[in-house]
Short mmCIF file of C-alpha atoms in Angstrom, two decimals:
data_model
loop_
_atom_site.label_atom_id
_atom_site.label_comp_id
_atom_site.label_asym_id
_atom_site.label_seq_id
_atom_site.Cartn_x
_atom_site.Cartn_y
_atom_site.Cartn_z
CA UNK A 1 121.68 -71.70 -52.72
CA UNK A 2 122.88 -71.53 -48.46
CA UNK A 3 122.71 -67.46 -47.70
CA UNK A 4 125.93 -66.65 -46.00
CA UNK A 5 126.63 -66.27 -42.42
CA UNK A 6 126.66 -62.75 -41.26
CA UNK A 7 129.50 -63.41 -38.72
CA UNK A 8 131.58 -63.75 -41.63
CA UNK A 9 131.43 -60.48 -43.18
CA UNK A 10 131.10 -58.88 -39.02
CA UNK A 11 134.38 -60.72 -38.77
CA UNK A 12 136.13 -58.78 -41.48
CA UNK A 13 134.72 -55.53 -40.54
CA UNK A 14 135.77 -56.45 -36.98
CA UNK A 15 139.14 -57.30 -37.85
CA UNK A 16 139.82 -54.29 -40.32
CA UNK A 17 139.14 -51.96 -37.34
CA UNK A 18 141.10 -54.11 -35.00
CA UNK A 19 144.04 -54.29 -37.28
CA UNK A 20 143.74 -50.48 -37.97
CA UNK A 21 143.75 -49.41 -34.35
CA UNK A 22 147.33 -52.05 -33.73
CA UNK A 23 148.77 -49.92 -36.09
CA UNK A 24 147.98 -46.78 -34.47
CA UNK A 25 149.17 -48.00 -31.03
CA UNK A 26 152.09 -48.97 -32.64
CA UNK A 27 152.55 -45.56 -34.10
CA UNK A 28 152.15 -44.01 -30.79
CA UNK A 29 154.02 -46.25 -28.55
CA UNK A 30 156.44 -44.25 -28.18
CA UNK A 31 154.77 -41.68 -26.93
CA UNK A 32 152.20 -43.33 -25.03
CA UNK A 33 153.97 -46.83 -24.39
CA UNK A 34 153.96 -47.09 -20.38
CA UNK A 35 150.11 -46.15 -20.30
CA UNK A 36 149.21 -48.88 -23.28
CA UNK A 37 151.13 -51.80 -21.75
CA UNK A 38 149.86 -51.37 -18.15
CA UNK A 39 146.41 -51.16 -19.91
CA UNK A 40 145.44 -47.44 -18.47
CA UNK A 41 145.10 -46.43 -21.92
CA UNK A 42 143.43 -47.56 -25.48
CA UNK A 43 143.85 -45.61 -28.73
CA UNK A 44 141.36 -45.98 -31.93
CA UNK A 45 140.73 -43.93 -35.06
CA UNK A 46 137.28 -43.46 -36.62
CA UNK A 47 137.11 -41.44 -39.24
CA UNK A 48 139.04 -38.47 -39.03
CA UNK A 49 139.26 -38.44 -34.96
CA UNK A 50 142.15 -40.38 -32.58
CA UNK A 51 139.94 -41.68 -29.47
CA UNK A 52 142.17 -41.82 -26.51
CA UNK A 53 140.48 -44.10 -23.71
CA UNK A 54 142.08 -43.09 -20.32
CA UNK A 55 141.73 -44.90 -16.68
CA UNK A 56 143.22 -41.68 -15.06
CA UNK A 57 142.18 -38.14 -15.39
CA UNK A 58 146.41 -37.02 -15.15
CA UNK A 59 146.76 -38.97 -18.36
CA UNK A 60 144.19 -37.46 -20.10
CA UNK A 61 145.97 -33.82 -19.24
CA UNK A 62 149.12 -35.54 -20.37
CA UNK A 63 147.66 -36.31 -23.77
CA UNK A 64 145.84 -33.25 -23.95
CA UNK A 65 148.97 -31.72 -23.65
CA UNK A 66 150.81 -34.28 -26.58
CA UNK A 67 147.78 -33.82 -28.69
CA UNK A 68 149.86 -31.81 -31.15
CA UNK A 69 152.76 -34.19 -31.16
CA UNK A 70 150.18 -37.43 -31.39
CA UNK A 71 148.47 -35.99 -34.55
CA UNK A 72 151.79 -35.13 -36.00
CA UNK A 73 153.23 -38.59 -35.50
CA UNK A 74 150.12 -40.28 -36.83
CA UNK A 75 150.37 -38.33 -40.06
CA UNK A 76 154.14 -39.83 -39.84
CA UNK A 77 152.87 -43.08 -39.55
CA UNK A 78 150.46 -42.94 -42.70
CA UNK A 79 147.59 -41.73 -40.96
CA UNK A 80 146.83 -38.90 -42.73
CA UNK A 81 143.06 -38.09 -41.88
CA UNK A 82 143.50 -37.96 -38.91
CA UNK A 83 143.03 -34.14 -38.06
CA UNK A 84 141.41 -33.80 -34.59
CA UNK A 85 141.62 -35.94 -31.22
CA UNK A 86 138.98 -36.87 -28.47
CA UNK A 87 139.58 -38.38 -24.77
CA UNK A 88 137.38 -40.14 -23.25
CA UNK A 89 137.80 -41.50 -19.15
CA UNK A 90 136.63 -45.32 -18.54
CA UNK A 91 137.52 -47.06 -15.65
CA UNK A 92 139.27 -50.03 -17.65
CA UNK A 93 139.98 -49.10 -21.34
CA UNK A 94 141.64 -52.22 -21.68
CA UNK A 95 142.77 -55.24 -20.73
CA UNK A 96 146.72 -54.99 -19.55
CA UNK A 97 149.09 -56.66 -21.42
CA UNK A 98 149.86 -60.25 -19.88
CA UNK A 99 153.38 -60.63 -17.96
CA UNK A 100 154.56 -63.82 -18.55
CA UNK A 101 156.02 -65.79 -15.35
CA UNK A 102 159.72 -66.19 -14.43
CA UNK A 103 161.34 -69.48 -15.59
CA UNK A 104 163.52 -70.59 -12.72
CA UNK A 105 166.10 -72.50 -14.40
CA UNK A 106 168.61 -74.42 -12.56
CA UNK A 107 172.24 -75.32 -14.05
CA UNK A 108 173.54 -78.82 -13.40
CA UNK A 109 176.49 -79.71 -11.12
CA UNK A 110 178.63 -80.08 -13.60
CA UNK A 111 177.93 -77.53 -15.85
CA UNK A 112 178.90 -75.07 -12.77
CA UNK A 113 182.07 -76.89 -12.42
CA UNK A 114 182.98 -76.39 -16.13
CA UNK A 115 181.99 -72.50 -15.93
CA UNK A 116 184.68 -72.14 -12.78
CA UNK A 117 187.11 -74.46 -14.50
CA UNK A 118 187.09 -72.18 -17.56
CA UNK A 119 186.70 -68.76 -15.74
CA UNK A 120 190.26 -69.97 -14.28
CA UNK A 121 192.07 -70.35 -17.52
CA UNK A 122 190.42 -67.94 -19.14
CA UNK A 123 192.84 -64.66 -19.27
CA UNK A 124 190.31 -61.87 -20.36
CA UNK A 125 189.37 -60.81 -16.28
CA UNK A 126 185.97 -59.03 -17.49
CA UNK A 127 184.94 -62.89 -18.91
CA UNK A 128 186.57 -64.92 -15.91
CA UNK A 129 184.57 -62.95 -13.84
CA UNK A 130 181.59 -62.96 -15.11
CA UNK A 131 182.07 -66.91 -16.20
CA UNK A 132 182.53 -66.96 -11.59
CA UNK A 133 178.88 -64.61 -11.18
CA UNK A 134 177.04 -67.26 -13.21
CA UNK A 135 178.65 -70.17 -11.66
CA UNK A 136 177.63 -68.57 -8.33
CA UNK A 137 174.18 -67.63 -9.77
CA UNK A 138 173.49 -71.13 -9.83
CA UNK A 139 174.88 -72.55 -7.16
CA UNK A 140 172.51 -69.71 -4.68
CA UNK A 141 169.12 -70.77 -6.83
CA UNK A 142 169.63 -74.31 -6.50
CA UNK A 143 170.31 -73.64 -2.72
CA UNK A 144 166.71 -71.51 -2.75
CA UNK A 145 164.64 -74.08 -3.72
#
């Protein structure tokens, strides 16, 4: 009989907490979404504690100050246990969220003909003119490039 690979059994253990501590951002997005995304902040729960992870000392006075509301929306969320809350200061609690690049997209010739050719007939003057914008929008980024 082959003994089993530890990683396999660190890999569910690992993957519990991570999927545990997605939740809890997710809970708490609301309150703290701004900090999470740009990556100043990382939230976990061991046991019966919520460890905030701040970059910046201001946002650890902010959540100091939301501590009552973060608890309470936890205990919304299904995290019951969860009675106290610690914050800790790192320089990078996490990685930021990646931004994903601008498509530029360019319209054909004649697809900007057809959008002016229908913003003329069309008798609604909010779509006309927004049928003209796009036609226009086109025409400038194809000039840009």
């Amino acid at each position: 009989m082959t003994p089993q690979r530890i990683t396999r059994f660190i890999a569910r253990e690992w993957s519990e907490y991570s999927d545990r501590d997605r939740r809890v951002e997710r809970a708490l997005e609301g309150l703290t979404g701004a900090a999470l995304k740009a990556g100043r902040l990382a939230l976990s729960v061991r046991d019966d504690t919520l460890v905030a992870i701040c970059a910046e000392r201001g946002l650890a006075t902010e959540l100091r100050f939301q501590q009552r509301e973060l608890l309470k929306t936890l205990a919304a969320a299904g995290f019951d246990g969860v009675t106290q809350m610690r914050i800790r200061l790192s320089q990078t609690p996490r990685a930021p969220e990646p931004v994903a690049p601008l498509e530029r997209r360019e319209i054909p010739d004649t697809a900007r003909r057809i959008l002016s050719e229908t913003a003329a007939r069309v008798t609604d003057p909010t779509l006309a003119s927004a049928l003209e914008r796009l036609a226009r929008a086109a025409r400038h980024s194809a000039r840009d490039d």
